[in-house]
Coordinates of C-alpha atoms and ligand atoms in Angstrom, one line a residue:
X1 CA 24.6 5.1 -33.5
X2 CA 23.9 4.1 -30.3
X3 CA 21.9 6.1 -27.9
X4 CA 22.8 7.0 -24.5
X5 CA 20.5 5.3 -22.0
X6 CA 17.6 7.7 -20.2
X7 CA 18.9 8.7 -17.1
X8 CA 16.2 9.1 -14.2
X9 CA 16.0 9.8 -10.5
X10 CA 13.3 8.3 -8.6
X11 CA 12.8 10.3 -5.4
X12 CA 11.2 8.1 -2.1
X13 CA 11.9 4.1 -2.9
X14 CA 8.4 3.3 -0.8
X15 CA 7.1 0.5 -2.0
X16 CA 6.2 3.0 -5.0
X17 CA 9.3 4.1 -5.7
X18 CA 11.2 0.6 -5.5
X19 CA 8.4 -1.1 -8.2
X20 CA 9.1 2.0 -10.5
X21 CA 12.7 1.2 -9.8
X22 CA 12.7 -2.2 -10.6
X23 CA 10.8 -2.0 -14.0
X24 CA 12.8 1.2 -15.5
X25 CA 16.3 -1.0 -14.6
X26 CA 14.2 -3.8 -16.5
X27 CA 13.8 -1.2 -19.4
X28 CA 17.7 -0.6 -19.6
X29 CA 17.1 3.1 -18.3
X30 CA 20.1 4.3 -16.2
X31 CA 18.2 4.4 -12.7
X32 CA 19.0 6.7 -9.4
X33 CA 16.6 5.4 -6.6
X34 CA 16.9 8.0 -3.5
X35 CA 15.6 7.8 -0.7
X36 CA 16.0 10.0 3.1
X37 CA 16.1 6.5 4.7
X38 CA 16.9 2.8 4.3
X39 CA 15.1 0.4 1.9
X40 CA 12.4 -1.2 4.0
X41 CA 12.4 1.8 6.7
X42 CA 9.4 2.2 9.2
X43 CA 9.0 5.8 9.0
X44 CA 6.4 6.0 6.0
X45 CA 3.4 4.0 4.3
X46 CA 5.4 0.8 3.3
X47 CA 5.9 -1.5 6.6
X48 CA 4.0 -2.6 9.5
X49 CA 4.6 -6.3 8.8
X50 CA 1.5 -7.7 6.3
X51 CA -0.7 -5.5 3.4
X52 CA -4.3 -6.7 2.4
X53 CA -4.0 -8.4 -1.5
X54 CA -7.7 -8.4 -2.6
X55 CA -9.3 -8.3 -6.0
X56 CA -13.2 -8.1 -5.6
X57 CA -12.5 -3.8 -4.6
X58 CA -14.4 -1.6 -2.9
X59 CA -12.8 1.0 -3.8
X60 CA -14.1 1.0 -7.5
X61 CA -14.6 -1.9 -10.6
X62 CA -12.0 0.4 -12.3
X63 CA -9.1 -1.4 -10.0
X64 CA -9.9 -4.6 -11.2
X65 CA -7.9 -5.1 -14.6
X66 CA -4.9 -3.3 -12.5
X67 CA -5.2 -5.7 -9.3
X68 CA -5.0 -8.7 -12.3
X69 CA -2.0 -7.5 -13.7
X70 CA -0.4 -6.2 -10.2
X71 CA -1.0 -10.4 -9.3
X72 CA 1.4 -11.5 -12.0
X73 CA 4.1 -9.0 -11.3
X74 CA 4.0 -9.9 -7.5
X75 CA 4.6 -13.5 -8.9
X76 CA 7.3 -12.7 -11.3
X77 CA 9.0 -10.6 -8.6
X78 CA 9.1 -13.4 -6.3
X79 CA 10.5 -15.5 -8.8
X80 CA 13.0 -13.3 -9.5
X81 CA 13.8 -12.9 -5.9
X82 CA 13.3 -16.3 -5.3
X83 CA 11.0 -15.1 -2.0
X84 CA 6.9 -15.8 -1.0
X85 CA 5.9 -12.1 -0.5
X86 CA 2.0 -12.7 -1.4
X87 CA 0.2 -15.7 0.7
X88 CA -3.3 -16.3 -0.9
X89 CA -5.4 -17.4 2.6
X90 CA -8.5 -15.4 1.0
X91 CA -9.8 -12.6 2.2
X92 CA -13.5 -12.0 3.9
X93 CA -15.2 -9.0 4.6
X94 CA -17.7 -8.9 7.1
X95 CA -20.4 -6.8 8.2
X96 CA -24.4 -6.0 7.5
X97 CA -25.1 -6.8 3.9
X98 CA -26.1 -3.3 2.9
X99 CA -23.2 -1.7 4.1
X100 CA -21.3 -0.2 0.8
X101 CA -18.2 -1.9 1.3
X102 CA -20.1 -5.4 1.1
X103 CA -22.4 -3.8 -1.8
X104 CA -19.1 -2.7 -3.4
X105 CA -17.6 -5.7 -3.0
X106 CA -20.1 -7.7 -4.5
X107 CA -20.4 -5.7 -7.5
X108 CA -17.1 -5.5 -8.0
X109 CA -17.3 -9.6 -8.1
X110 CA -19.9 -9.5 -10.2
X111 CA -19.3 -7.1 -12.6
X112 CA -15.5 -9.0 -13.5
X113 CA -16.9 -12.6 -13.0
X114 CA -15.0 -13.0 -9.7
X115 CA -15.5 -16.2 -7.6
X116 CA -16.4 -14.7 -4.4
X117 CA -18.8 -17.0 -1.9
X118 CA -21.6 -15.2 0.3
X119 CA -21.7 -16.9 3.8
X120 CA -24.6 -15.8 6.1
X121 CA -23.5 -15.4 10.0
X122 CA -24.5 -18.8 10.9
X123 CA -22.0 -20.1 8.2
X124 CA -19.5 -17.7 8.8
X125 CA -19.0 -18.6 12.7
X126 CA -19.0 -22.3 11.8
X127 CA -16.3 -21.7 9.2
X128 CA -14.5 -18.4 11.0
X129 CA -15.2 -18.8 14.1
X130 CA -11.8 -16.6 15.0
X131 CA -14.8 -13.9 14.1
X132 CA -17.9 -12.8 16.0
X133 CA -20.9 -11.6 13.4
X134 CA -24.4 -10.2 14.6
X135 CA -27.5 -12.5 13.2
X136 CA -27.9 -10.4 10.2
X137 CA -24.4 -9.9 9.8
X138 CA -23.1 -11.8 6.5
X139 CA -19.3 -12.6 5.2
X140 CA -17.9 -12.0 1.5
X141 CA -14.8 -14.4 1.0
X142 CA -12.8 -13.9 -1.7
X143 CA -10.5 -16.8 -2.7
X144 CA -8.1 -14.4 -4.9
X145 CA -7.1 -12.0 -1.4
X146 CA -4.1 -12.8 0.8
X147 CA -1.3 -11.4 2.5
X148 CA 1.3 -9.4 1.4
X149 CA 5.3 -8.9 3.4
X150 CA 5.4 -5.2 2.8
X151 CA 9.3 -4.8 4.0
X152 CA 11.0 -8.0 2.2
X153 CA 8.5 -6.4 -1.3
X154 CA 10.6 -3.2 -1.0
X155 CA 13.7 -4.6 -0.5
X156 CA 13.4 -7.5 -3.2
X157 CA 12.0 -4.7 -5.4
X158 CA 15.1 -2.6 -5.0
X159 CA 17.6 -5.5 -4.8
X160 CA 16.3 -6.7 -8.4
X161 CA 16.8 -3.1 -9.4
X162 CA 20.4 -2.9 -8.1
X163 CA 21.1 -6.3 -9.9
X164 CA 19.5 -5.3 -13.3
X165 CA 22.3 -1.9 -12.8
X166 CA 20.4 1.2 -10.7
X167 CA 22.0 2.7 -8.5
X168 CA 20.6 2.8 -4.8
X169 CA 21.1 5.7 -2.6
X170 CA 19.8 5.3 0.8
X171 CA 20.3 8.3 3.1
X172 CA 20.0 10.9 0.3
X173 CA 16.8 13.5 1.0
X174 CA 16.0 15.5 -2.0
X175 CA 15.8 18.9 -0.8
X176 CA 15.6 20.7 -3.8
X177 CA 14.8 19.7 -7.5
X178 CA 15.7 22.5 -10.4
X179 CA 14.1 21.8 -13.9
X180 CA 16.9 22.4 -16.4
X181 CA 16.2 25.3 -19.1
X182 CA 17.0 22.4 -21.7
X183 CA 14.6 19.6 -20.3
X184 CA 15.5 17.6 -17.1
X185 CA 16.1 18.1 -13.9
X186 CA 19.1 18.9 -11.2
X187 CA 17.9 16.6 -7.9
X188 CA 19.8 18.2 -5.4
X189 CA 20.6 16.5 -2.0
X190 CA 23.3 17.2 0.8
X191 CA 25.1 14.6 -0.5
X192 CA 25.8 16.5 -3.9
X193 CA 23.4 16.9 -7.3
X194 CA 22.6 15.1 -9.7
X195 CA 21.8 15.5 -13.5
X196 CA 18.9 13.5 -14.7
X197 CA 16.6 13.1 -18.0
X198 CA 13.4 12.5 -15.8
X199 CA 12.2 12.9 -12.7
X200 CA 9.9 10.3 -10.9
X201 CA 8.2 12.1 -7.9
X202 CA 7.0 8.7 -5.3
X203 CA 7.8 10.5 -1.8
X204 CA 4.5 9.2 -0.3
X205 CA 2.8 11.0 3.0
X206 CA 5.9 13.5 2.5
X207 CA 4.5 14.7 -0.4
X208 CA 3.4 18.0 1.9
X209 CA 7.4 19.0 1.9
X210 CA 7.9 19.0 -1.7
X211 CA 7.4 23.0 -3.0
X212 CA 6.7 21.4 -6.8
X213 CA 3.0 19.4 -5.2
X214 CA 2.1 22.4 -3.3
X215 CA -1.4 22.8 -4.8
X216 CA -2.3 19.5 -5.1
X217 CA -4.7 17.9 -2.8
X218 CA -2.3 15.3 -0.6
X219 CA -2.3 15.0 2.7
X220 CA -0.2 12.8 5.3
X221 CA -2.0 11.2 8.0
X222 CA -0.8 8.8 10.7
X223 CA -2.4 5.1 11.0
X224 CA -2.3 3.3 13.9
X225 CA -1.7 -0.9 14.2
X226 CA -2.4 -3.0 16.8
X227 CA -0.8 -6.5 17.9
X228 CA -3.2 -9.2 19.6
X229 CA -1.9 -12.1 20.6
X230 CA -3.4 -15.4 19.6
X231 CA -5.0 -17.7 22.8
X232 CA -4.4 -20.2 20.0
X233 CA -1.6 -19.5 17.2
X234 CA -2.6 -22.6 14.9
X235 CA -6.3 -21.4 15.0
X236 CA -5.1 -17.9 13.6
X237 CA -2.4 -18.7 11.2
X238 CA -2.6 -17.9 6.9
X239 CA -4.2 -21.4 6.8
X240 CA -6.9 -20.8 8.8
X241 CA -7.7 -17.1 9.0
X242 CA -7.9 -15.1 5.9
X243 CA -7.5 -11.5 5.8
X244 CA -10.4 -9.7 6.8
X245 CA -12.2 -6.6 6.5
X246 CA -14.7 -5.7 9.1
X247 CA -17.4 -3.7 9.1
X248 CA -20.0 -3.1 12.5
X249 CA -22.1 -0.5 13.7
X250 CA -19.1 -0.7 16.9
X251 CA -16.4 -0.6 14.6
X252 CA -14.5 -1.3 11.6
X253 CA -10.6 -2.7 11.0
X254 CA -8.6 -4.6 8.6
X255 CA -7.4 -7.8 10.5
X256 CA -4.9 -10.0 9.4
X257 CA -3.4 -13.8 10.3
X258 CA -0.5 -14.3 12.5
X259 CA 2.5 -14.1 11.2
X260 CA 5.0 -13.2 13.8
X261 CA 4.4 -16.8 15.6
X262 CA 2.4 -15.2 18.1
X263 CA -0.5 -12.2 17.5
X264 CA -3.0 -10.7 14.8
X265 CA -2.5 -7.1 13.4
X266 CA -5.0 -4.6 13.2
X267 CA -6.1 -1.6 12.0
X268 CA -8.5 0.3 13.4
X269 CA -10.5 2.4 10.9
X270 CA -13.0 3.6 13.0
X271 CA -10.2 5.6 15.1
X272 CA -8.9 8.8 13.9
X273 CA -6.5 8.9 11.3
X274 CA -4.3 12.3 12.7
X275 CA -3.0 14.7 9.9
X276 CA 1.2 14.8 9.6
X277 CA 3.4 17.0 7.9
X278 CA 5.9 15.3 9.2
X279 CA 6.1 11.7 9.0
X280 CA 10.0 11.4 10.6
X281 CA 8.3 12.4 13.8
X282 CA 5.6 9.8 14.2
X283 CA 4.6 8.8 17.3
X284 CA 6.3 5.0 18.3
X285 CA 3.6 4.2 20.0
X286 CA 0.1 5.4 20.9
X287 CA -1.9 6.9 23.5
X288 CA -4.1 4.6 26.0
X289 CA -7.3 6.0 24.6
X290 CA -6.0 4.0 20.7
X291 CA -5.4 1.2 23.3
X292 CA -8.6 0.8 25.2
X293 CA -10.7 1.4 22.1
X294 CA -8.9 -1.0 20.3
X295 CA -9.2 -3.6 23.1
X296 CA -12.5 -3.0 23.1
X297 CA -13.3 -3.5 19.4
X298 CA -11.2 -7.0 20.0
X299 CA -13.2 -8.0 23.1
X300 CA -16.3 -7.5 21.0
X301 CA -15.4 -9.3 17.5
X302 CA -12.4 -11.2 17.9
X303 CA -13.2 -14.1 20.5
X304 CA -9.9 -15.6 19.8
X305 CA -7.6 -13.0 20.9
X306 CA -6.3 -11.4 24.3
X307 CA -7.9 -8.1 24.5
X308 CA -4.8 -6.3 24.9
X309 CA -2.3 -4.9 22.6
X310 CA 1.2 -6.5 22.4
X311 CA 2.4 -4.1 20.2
X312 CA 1.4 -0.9 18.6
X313 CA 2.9 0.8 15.4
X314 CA 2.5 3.8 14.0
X315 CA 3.3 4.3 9.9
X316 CA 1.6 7.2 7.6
X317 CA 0.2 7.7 4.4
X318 CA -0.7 10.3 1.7
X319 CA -4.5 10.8 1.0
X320 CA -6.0 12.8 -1.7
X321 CA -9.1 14.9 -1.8
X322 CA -11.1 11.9 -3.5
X323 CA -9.0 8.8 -2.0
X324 CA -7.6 7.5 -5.8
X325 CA -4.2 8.2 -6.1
X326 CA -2.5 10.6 -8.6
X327 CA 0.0 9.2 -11.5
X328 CA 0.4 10.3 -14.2
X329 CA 3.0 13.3 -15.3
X330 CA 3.4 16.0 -13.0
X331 CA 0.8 19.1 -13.9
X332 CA 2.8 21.9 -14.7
X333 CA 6.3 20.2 -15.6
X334 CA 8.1 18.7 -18.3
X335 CA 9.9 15.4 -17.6
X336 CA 8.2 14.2 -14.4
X337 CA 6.2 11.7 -13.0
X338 CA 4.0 11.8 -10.3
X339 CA 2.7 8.7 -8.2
X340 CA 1.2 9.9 -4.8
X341 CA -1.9 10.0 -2.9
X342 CA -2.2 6.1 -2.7
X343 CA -4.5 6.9 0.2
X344 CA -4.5 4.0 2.3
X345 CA -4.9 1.1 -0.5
X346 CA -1.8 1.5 -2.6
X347 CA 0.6 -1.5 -1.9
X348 CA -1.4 -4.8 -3.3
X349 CA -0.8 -2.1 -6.8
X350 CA 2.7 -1.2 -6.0
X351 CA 4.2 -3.5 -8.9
X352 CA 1.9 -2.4 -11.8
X353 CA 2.3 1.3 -10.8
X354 CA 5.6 0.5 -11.0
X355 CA 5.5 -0.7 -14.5
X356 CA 2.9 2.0 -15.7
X357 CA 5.3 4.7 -14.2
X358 CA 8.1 3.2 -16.4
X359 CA 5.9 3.1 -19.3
X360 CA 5.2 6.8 -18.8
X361 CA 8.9 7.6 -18.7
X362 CA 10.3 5.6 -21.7
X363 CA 7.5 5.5 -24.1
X364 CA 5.2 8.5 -22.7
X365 CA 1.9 6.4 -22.1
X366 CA 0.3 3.9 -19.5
X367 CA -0.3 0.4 -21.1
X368 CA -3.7 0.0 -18.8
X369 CA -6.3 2.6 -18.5
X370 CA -5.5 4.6 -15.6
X371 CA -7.5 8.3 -17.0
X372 CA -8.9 8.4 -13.1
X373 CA -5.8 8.9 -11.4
X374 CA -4.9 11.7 -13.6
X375 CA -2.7 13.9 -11.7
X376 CA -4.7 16.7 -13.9
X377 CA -8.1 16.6 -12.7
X378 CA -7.1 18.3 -9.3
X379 CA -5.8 21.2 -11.7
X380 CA -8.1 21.7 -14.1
Ligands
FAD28 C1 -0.8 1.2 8.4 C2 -1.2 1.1 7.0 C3 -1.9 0.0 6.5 C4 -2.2 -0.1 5.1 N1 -2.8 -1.2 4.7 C5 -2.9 -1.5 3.3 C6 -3.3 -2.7 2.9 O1 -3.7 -3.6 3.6 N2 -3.3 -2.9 1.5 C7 -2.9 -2.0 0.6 O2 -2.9 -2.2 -0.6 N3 -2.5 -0.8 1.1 C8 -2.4 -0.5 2.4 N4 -1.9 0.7 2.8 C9 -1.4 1.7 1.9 C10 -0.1 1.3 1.3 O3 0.8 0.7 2.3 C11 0.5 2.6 0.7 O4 -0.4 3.1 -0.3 C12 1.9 2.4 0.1 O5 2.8 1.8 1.0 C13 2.4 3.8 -0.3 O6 3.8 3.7 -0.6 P1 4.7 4.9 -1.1 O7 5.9 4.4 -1.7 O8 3.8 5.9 -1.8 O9 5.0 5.7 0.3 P2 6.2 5.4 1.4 O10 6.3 3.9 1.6 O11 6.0 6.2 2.5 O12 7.5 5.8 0.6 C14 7.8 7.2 0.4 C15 9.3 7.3 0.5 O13 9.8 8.5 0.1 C16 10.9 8.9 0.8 N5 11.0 10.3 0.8 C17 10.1 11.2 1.2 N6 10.6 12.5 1.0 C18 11.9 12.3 0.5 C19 12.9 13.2 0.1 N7 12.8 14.6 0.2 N8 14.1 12.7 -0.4 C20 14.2 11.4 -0.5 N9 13.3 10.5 -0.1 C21 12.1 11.0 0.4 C22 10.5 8.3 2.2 O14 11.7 8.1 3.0 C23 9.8 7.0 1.9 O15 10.7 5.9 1.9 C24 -1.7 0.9 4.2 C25 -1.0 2.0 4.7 C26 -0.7 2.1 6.0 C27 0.1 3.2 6.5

């Protein structure tokens, strides 16, 4: 006899939510993707233009077999949207050599056989000169990093989900979710409530509003980008400038290649990263102090850039208490999922989250080790 399909809501369609999407249509599950705005919306983590894609991590050797597999679904999704969203123009990061991201980096190359190349400065500016390095300053360039499209990911990610037979519904907040006495959930919204098998919990840095994640460590915080434009476009461009990560006793920032024709984004990271509760009342812009520190971090290290912001966006994120995000089945609950916390390096991973959050709804276990995001260890 056949079996009814599983039917399950996936609440925030982030980046997160729109991978999870996409691979539980893929797995003929009867999919309701909400979200409180539009796919590809500037309000939260998942826009601002370009993402870092890099594979030699900092952030742990752990990442590695997951940034492998999260390649080949960025490929297969572009193929199936028939869209570039990843450009591999390499990625260096730059700074003093015993810094710990560089040590990081290099062990994570190491330790997974990754083809990364060590230049020292004098190498670097001949080949990057778009970068200024101190003497004893050294650049790590990974050939695997690029660039990702964060808004076109999300909305290919969704629009392969609507084709494959999930429903999408933009402009629907959750503002209550009821766990039924029999197993699954009512997902209420303004718009009405639905029924559902399983719930999969991806609401990003509004994770704060959600009553069921009170008690887990998340927290939103606002991060701040930066426009420079180019004195010479060419000179800047995927083909010339990989992403970088940089790293000085002044300052540190992501920094990628133009791709609005005419400047390169930043990130400051050695700016404060405010705490929000509320992302849907971000700043648009930010205050002259951002401005003039940024400006001054670009007079310093970028040579090739006007020292003054063009444009300035503000997005925010979820952090948690250790910066690893938590997936895995919501503590406490039957029927959930959690994926949350991505603190501030979750997109390049957005498409095998995706697929391990399906796999945790339709067959109740992750196909790659992922025991250290374990929604469980903040709860004992
Ligand atoms: C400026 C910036 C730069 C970054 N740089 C990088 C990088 O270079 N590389 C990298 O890998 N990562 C980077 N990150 C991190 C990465 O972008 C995030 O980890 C990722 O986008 C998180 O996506 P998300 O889906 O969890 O959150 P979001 O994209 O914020 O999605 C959450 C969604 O939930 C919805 N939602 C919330 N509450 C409700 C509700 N009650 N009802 C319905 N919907 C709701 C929201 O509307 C939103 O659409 C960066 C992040 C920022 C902010």
């Amino acid at each position: 006899m056949p079996t009814s399909p599983l039917r399950v809501a996936v609440v925030g369609t982030g980046v997160i939510g729109a991978m999870t999407a996409w691979h539980l249509a893929a797995r003929g599950a009867e999919v309701l993707a909400l979200d409180a705005y539009a796919p590809g919306h500037d309000r939260g983590a998942s826009a601002g233009e370009s993402r870092i894609f890099r594979t030699a991590y900092k952030e742990g050797a752990s990442y590695v077999p997951l940034l492998r597999r999260s390649y080949e679904l960025w490929r297969r999704l572009e193929s199936e949207a028939d869209r570039e969203l990843l450009t591999l123009c390499g990625g260096l990061t730059l700074g003093p050599p015993d810094h710990p991201d560089l040590r990081a980096v290099r062990g994570s190359a190491a330790e997974h056989g990754l083809d990364v190349e060590v230049l020292d400065a004098k190498d670097a500016a001949r080949r990057f000169p778009q970068h200024r390095l101190d003497a004893d300053e050294i650049a790590v360039l990974d050939p695997g990093a690029g660039v990702l499209r964060p808004e076109p990911a999300v909305q290919s990610a969704l629009a392969r989900a609507q084709e494959l037979g999930a429903q999408l519904l933009p402009y629907h907040r959750v503002d209550g979710l009821d766990e039924r006495p029999g197993g699954g959930w009512h997902v209420r919204t303004q718009q009405g409530t639905y029924d559902v098998d399983h719930v999969v919990l991806s609401p990003g840095p509004w994770s704060g509003s959600f009553a069921r994640l009170a008690g887990l460590p998340l927290q939103g915080r606002r991060i701040t980008a930066a426009w420079f434009a180019a004195k010479d476009v060419a000179a800047h461009r995927p083909d010339r400038l990989p992403i970088a990560i940089r790293r000085h006793h002044e300052a540190g920032f992501s920094c990628f290649p133009v791709l609005d024709g005419t400047a390169v984004k930043i990130v400051p990271h050695h700016l404060p990263w405010h705490d929000t509760d509320a992302p849907e009342d971000l700043p648009r812009s930010a205050d002259t102090g951002f401005a003039r520190a940024a400006s001054a971090a670009v007079a310093r290290l970028l040579p090739g850039l006007v020292p003054h912001p063009v444009r300035i966006g503000v997005y925010a994120e979820a952090f948690s208490a250790d910066d690893h995000a938590l997936v895995g089945p919501l503590p406490g609950a039957r029927d959930a999922t959690l994926l949350a916390g991505f603190s501030g390096h979750g997109f390049k991973l957005a498409p095998v989250f995706g697929e391990i959050a399906a796999s945790l709804v339709t067959d109740g276990k992750s196909p790659y080790d992922i025991s250290f995001l374990d929604p469980a260890r903040f709860t004992g």
